[in-house]
mmCIF file with all atom_site columns, C-alpha atoms and ligand atoms in Angstrom:
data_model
loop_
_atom_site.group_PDB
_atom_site.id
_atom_site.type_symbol
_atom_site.label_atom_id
_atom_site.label_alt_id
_atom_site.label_comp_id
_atom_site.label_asym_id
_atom_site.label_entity_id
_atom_site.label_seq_id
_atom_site.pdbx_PDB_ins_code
_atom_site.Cartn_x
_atom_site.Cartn_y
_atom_site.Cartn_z
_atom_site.occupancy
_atom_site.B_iso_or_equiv
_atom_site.pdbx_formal_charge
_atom_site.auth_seq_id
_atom_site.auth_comp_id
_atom_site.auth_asym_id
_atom_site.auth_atom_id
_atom_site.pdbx_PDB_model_num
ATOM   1   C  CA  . UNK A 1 1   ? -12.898 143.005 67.013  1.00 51.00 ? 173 UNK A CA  1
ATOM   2   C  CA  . UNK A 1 2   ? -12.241 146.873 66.554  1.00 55.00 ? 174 UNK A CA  1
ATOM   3   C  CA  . UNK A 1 3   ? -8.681  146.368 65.564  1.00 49.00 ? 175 UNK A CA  1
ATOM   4   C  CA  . UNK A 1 4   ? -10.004 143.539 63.048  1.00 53.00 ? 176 UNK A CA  1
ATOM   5   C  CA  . UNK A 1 5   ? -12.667 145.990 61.344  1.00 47.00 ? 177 UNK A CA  1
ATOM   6   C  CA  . UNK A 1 6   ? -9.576  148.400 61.596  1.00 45.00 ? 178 UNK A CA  1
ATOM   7   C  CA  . UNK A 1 7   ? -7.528  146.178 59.525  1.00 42.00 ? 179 UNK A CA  1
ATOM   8   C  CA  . UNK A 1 8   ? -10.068 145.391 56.843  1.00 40.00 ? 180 UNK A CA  1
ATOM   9   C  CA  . UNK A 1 9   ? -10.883 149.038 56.745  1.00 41.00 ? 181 UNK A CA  1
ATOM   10  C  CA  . UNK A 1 10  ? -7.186  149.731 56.155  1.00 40.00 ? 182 UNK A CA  1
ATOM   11  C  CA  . UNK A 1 11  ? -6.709  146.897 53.889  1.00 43.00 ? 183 UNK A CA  1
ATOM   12  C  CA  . UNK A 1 12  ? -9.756  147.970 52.024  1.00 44.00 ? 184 UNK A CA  1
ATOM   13  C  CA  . UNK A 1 13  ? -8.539  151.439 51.883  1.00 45.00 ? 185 UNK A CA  1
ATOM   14  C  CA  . UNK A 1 14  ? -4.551  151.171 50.544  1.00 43.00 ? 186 UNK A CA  1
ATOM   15  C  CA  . UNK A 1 15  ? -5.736  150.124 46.872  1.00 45.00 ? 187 UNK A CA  1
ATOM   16  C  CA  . UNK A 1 16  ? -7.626  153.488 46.759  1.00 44.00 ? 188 UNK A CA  1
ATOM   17  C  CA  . UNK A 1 17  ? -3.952  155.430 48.046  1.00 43.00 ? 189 UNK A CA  1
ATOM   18  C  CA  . UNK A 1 18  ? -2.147  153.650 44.938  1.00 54.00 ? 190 UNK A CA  1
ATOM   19  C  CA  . UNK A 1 19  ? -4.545  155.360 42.705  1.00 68.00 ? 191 UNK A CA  1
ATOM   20  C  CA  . UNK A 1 20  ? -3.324  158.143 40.385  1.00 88.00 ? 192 UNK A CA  1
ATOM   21  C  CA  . UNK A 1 21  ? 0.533   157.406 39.320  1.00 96.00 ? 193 UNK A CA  1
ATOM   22  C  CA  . UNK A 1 22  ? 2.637   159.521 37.295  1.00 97.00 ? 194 UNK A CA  1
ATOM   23  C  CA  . UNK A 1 23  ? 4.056   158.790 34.306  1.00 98.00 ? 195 UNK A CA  1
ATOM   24  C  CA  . UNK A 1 24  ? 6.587   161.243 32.935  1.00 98.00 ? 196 UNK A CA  1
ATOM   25  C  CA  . UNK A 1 25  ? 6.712   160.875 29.453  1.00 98.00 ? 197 UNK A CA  1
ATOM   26  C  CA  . UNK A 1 26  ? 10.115  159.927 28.039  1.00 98.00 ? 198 UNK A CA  1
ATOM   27  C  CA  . UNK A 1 27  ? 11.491  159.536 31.712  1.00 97.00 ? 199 UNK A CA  1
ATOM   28  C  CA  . UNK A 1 28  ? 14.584  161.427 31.640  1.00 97.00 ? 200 UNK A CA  1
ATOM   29  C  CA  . UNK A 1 29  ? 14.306  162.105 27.655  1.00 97.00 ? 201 UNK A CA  1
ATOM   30  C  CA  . UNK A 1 30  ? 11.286  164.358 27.647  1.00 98.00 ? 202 UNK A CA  1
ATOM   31  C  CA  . UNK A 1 31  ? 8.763   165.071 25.448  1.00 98.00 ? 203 UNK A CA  1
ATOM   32  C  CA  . UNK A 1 32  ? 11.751  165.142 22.512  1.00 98.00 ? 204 UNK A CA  1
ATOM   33  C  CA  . UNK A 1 33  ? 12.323  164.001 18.762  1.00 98.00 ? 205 UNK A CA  1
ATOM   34  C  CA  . UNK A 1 34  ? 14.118  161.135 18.733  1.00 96.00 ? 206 UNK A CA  1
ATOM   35  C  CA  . UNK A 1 35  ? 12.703  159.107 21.555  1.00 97.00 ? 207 UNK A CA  1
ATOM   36  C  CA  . UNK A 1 36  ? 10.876  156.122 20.506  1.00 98.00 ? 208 UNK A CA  1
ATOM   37  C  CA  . UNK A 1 37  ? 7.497   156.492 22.744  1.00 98.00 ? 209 UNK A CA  1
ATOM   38  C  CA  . UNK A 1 38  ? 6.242   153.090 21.626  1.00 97.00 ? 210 UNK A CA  1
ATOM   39  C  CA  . UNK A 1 39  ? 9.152   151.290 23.364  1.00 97.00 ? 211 UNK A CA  1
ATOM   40  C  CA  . UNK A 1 40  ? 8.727   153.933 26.580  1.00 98.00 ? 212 UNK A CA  1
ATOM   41  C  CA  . UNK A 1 41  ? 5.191   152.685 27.018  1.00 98.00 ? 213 UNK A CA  1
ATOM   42  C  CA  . UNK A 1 42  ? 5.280   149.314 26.105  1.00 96.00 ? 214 UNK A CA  1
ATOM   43  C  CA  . UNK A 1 43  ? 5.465   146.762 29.972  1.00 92.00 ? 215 UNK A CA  1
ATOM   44  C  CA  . UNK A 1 44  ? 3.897   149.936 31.371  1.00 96.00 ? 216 UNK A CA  1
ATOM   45  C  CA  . UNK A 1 45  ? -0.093  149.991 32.666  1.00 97.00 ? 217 UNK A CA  1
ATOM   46  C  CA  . UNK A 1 46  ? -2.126  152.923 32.194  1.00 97.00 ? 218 UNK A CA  1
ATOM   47  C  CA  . UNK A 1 47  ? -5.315  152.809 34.720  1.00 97.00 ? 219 UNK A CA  1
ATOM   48  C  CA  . UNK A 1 48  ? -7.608  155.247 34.474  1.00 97.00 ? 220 UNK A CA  1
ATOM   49  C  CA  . UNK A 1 49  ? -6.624  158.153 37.567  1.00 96.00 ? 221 UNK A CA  1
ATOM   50  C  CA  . UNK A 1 50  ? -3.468  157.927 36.036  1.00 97.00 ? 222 UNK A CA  1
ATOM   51  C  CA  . UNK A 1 51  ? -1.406  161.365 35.123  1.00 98.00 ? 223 UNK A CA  1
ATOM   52  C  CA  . UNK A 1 52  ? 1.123   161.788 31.981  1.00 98.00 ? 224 UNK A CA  1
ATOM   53  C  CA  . UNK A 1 53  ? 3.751   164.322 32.644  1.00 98.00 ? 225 UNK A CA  1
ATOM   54  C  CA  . UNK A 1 54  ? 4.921   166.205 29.039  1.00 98.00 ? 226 UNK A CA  1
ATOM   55  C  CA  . UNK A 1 55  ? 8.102   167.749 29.952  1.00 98.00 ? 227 UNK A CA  1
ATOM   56  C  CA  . UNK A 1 56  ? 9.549   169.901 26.944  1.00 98.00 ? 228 UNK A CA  1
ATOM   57  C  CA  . UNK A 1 57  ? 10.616  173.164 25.898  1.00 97.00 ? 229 UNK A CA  1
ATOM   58  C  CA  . UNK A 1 58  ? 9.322   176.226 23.985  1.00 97.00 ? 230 UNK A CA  1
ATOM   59  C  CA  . UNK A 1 59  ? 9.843   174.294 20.613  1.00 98.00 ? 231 UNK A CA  1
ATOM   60  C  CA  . UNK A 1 60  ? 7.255   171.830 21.350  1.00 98.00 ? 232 UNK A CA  1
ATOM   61  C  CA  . UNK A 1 61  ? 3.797   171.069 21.960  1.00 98.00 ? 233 UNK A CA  1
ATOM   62  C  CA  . UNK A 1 62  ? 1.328   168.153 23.019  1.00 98.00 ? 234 UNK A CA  1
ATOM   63  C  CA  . UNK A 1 63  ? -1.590  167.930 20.832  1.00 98.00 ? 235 UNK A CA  1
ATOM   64  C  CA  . UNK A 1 64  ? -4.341  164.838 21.863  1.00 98.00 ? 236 UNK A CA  1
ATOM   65  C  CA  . UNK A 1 65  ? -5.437  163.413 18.509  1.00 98.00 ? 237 UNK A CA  1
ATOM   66  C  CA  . UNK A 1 66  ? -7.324  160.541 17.123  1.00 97.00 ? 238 UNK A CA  1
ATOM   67  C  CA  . UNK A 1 67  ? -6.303  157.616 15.649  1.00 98.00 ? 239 UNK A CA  1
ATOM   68  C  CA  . UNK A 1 68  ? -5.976  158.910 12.182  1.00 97.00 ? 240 UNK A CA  1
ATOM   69  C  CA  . UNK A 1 69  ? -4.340  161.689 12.873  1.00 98.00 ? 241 UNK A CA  1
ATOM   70  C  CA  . UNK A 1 70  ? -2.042  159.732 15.077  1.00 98.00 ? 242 UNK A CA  1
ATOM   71  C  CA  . UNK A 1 71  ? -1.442  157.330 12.314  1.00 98.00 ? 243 UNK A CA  1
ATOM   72  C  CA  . UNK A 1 72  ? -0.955  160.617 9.716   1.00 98.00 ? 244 UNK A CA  1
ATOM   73  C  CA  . UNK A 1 73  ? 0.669   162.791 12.115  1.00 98.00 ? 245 UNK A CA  1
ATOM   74  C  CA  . UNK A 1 74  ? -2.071  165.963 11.069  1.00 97.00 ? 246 UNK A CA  1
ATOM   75  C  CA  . UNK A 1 75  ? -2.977  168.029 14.114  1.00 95.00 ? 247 UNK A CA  1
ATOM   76  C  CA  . UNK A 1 76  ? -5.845  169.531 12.127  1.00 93.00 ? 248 UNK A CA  1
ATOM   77  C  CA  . UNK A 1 77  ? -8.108  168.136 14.013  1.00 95.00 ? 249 UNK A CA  1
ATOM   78  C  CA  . UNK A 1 78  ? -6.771  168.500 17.548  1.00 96.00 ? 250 UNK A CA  1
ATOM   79  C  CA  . UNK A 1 79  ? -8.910  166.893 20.367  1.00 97.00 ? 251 UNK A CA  1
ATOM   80  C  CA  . UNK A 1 80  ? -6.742  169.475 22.850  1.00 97.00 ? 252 UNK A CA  1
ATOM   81  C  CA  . UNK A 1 81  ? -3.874  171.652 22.481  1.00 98.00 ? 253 UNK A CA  1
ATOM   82  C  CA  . UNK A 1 82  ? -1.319  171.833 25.778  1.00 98.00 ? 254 UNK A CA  1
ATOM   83  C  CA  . UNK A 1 83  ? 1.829   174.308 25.805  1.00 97.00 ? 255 UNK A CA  1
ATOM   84  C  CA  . UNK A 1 84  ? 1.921   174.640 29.301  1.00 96.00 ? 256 UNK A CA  1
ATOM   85  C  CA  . UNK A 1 85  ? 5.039   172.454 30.164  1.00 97.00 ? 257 UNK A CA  1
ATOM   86  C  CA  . UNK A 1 86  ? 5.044   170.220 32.256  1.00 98.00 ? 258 UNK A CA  1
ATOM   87  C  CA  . UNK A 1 87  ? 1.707   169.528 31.057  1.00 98.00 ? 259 UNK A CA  1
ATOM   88  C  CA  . UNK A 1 88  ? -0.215  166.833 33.091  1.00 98.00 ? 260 UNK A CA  1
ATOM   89  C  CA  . UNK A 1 89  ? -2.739  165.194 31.751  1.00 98.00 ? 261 UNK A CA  1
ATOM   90  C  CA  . UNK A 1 90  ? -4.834  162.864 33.602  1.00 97.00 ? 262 UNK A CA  1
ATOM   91  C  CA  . UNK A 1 91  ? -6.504  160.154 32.101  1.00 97.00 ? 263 UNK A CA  1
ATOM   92  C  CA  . UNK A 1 92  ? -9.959  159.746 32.397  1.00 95.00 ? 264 UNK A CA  1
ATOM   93  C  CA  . UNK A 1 93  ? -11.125 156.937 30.515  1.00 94.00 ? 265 UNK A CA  1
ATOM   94  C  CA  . UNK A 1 94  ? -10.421 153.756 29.750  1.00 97.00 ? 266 UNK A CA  1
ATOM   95  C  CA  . UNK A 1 95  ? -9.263  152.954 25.683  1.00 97.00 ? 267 UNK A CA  1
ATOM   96  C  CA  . UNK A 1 96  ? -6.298  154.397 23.752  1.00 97.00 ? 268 UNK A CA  1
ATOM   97  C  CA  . UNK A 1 97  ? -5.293  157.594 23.783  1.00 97.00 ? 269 UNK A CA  1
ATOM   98  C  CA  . UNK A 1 98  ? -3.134  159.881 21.115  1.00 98.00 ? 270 UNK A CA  1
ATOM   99  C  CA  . UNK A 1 99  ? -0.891  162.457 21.421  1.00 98.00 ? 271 UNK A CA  1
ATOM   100 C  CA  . UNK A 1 100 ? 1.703   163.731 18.746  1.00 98.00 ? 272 UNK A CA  1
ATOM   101 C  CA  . UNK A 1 101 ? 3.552   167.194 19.130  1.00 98.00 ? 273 UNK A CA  1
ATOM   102 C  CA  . UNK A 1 102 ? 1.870   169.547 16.113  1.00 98.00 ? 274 UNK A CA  1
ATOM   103 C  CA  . UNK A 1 103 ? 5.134   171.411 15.389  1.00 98.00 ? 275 UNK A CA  1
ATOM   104 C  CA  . UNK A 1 104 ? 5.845   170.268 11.768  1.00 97.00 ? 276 UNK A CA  1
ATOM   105 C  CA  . UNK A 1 105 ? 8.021   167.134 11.086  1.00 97.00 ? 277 UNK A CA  1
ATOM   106 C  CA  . UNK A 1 106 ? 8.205   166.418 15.067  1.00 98.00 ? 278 UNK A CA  1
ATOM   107 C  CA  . UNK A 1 107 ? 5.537   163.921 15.087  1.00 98.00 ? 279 UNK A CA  1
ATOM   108 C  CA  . UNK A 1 108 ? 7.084   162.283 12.246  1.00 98.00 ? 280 UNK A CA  1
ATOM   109 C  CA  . UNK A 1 109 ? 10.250  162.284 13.830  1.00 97.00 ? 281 UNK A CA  1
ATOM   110 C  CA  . UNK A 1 110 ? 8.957   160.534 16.716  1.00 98.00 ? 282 UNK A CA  1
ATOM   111 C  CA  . UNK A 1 111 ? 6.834   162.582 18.931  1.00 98.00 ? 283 UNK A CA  1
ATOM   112 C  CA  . UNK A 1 112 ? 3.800   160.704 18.683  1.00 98.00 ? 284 UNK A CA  1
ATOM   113 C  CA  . UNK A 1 113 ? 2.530   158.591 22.382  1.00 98.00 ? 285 UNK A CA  1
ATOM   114 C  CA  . UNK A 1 114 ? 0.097   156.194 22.322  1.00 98.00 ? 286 UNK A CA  1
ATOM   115 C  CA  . UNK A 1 115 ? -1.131  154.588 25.382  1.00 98.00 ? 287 UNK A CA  1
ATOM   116 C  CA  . UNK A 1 116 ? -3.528  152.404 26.265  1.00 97.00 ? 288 UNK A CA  1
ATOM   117 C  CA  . UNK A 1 117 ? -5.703  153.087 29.317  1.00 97.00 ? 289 UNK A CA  1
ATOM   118 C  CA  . UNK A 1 118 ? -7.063  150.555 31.489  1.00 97.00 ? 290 UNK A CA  1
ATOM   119 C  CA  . UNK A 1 119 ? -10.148 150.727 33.932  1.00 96.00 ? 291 UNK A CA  1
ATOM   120 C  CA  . UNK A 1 120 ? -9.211  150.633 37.363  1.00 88.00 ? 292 UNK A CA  1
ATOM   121 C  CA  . UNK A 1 121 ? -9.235  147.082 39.001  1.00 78.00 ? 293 UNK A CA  1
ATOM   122 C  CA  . UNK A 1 122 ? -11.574 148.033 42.204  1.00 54.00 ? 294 UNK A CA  1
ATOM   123 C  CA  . UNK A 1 123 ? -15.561 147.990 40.551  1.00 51.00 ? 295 UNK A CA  1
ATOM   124 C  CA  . UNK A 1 124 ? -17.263 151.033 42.149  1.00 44.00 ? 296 UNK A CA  1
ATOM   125 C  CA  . UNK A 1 125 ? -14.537 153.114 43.015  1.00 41.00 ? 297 UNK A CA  1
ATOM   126 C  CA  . UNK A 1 126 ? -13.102 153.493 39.192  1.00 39.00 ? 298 UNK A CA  1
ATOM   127 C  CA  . UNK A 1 127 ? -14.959 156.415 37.601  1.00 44.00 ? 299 UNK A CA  1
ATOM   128 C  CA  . UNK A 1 128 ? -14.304 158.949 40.056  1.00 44.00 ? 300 UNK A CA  1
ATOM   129 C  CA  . UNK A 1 129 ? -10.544 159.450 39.900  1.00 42.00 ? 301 UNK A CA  1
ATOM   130 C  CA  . UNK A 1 130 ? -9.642  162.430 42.265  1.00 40.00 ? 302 UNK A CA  1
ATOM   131 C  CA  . UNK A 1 131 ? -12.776 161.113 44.881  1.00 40.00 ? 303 UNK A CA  1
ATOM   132 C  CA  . UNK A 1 132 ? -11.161 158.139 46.240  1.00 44.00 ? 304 UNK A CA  1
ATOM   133 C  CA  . UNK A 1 133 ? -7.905  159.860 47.139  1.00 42.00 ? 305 UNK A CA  1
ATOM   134 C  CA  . UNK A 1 134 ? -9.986  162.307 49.043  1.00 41.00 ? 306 UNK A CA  1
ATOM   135 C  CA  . UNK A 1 135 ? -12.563 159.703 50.772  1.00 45.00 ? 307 UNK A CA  1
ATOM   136 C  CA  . UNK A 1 136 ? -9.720  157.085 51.408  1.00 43.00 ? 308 UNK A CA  1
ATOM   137 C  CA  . UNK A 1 137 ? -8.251  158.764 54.230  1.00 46.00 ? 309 UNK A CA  1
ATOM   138 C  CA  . UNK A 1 138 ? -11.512 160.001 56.512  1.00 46.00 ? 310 UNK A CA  1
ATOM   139 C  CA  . UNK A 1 139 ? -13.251 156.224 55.735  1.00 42.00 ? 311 UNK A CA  1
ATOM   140 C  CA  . UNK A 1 140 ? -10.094 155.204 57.703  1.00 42.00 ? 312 UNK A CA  1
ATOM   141 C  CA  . UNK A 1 141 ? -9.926  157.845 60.397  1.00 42.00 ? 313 UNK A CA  1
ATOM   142 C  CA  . UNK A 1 142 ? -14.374 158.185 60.857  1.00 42.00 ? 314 UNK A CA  1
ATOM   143 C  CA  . UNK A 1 143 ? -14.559 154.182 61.636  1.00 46.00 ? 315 UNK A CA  1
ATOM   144 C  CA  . UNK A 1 144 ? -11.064 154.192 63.638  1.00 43.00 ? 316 UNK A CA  1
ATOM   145 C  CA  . UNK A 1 145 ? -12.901 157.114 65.983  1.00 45.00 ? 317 UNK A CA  1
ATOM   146 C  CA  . UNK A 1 146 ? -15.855 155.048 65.722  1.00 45.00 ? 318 UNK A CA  1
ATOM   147 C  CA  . UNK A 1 147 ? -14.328 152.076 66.697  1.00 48.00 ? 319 UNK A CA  1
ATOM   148 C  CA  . UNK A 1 148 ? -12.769 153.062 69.513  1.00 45.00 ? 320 UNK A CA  1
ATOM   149 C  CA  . UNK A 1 149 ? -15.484 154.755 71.778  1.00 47.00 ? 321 UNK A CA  1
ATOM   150 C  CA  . UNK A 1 150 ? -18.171 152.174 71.301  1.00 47.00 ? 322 UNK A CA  1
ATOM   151 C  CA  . UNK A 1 151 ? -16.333 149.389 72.606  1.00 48.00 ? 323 UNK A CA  1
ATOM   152 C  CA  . UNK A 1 152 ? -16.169 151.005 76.142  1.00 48.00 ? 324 UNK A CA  1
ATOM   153 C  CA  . UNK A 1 153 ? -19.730 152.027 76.409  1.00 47.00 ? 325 UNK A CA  1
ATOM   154 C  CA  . UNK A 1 154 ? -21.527 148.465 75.813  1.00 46.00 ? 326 UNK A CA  1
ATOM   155 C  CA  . UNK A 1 155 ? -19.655 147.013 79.047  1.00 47.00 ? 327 UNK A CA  1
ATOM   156 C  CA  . UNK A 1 156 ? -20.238 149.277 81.253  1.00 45.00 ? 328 UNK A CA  1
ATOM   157 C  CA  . UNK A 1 157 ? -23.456 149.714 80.206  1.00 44.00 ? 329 UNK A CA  1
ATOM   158 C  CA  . UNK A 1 158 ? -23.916 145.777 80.613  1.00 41.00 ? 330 UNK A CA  1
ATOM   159 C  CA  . UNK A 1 159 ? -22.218 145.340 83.476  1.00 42.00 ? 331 UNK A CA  1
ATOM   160 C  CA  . UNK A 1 160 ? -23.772 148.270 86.137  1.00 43.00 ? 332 UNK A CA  1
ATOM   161 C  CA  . UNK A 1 161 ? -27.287 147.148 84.817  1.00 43.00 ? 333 UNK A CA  1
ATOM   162 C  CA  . UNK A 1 162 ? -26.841 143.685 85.621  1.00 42.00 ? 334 UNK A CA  1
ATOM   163 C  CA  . UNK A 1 163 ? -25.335 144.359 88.982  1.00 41.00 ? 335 UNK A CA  1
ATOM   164 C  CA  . UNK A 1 164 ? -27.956 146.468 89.941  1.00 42.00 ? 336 UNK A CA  1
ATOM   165 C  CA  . UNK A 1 165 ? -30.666 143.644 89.002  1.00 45.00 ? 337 UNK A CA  1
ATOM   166 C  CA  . UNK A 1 166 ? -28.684 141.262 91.083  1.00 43.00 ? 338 UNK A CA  1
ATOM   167 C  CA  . UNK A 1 167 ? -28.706 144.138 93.792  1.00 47.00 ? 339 UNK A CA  1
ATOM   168 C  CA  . UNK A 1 168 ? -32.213 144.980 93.290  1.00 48.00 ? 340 UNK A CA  1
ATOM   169 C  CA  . UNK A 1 169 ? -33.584 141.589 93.686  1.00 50.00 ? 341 UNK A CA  1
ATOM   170 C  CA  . UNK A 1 170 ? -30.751 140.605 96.118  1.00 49.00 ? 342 UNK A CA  1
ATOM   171 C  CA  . UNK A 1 171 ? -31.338 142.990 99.361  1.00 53.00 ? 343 UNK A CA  1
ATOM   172 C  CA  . UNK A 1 172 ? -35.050 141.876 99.981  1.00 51.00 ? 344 UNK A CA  1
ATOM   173 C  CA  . UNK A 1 173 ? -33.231 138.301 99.284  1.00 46.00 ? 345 UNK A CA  1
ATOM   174 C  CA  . UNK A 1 174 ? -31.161 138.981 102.119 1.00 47.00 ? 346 UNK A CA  1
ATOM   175 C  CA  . UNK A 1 175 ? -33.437 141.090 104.542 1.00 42.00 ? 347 UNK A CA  1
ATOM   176 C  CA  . UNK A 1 176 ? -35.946 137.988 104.130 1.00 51.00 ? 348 UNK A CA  1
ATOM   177 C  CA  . UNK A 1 177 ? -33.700 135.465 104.825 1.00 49.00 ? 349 UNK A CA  1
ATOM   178 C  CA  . UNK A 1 178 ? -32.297 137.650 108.115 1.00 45.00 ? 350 UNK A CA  1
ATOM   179 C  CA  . UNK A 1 179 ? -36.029 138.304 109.039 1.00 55.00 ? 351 UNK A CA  1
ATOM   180 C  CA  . UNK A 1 180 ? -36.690 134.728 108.688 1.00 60.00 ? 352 UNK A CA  1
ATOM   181 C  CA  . UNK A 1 181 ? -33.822 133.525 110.733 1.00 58.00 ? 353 UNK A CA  1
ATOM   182 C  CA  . UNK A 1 182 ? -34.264 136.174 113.653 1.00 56.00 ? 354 UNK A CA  1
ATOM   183 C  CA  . UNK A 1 183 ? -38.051 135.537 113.146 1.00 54.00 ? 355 UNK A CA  1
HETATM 184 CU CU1 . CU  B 2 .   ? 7.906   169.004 18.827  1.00 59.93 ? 640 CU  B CU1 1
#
């Protein structure tokens, strides 16, 4: 029974550990000119929890835009501003997000990411991202201790207070019959 709830528990548990993958922009390419960003996204799934990894030099930036400005490659109206390669940007909501590098004619020469975000599969664990990594592990180590202790206590307490009914009500059993046979 323990080792069942154990499971389930576990079982429960492991989607909440696969939370929160990396995706390094460009893989091996970068954050770059030149890379085509729509064909390094497309076949991959963005779920909210998710991190992008910018990795680029001094000559580049990562600007999160809007749709127009994704579409017009303007950073004039920058959501956020990142020059702190590697940048890592976690995504925290679920729709498309826009990111173009503002350094003039980059964006147009291919530095513009757009990826679409997914909500997270499990219902009530989505929103908070970093939570779940932190609960996942003590909701599996709290009921494992719990687990394991109670199982020896309800025996013995079962047992001992059963024997000492049978005890209880079994010496004046005993004495009676003796009295009754040497009477
Ligand atoms: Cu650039």
């Amino acid at each position: 029974m323990a080792l069942a709830i154990a499971f389930l528990i576990l079982m429960v548990a492991a989607p909440a550990a696969v939370y929160g993958a990396e995706h390094t922009v460009g893989d091996t390419q970068g954050w770059n000119q030149g890379v085509n960003y729509d064909t390094w996204a497309s076949g991959k799934t963005f779920t909210v929890g998710d991190t992008l990894v910018f990795n680029y030099d001094s000559s580049h930036k990562v600007d999160e835009v809007n749709l127009a400005d994704y579409n017009g490659c303007s950073s004039s109206n920058s959501i956020k501003t990142y020059e702190d390669s590697p940048t890592k940007i976690t995504l925290s909501k679920a729709g498309p997000s826009y990111y173009i590098c503002p350094i003039p004619g980059h964006c147009a020469n291919g530095m513009k990411l757009l990826v679409n975000v997914v909500a997270a599969g499990t219902p009530s664990g989505t929103p908070p991202t970093t939570t779940p990594a932190t609960p996942a592990p003590p909701t599996t180590t709290t009921p494992a201790n719990n687990d394991s202790p109670p199982p020896p206590p309800p025996p013995p307490k079962i047992s001992p207070a059963s024997s000492l009914h049978m005890n209880l009500v079994g010496v004046p059993l005993v004495l009676a019959t003796l009295m009754a046979v040497m009477g």
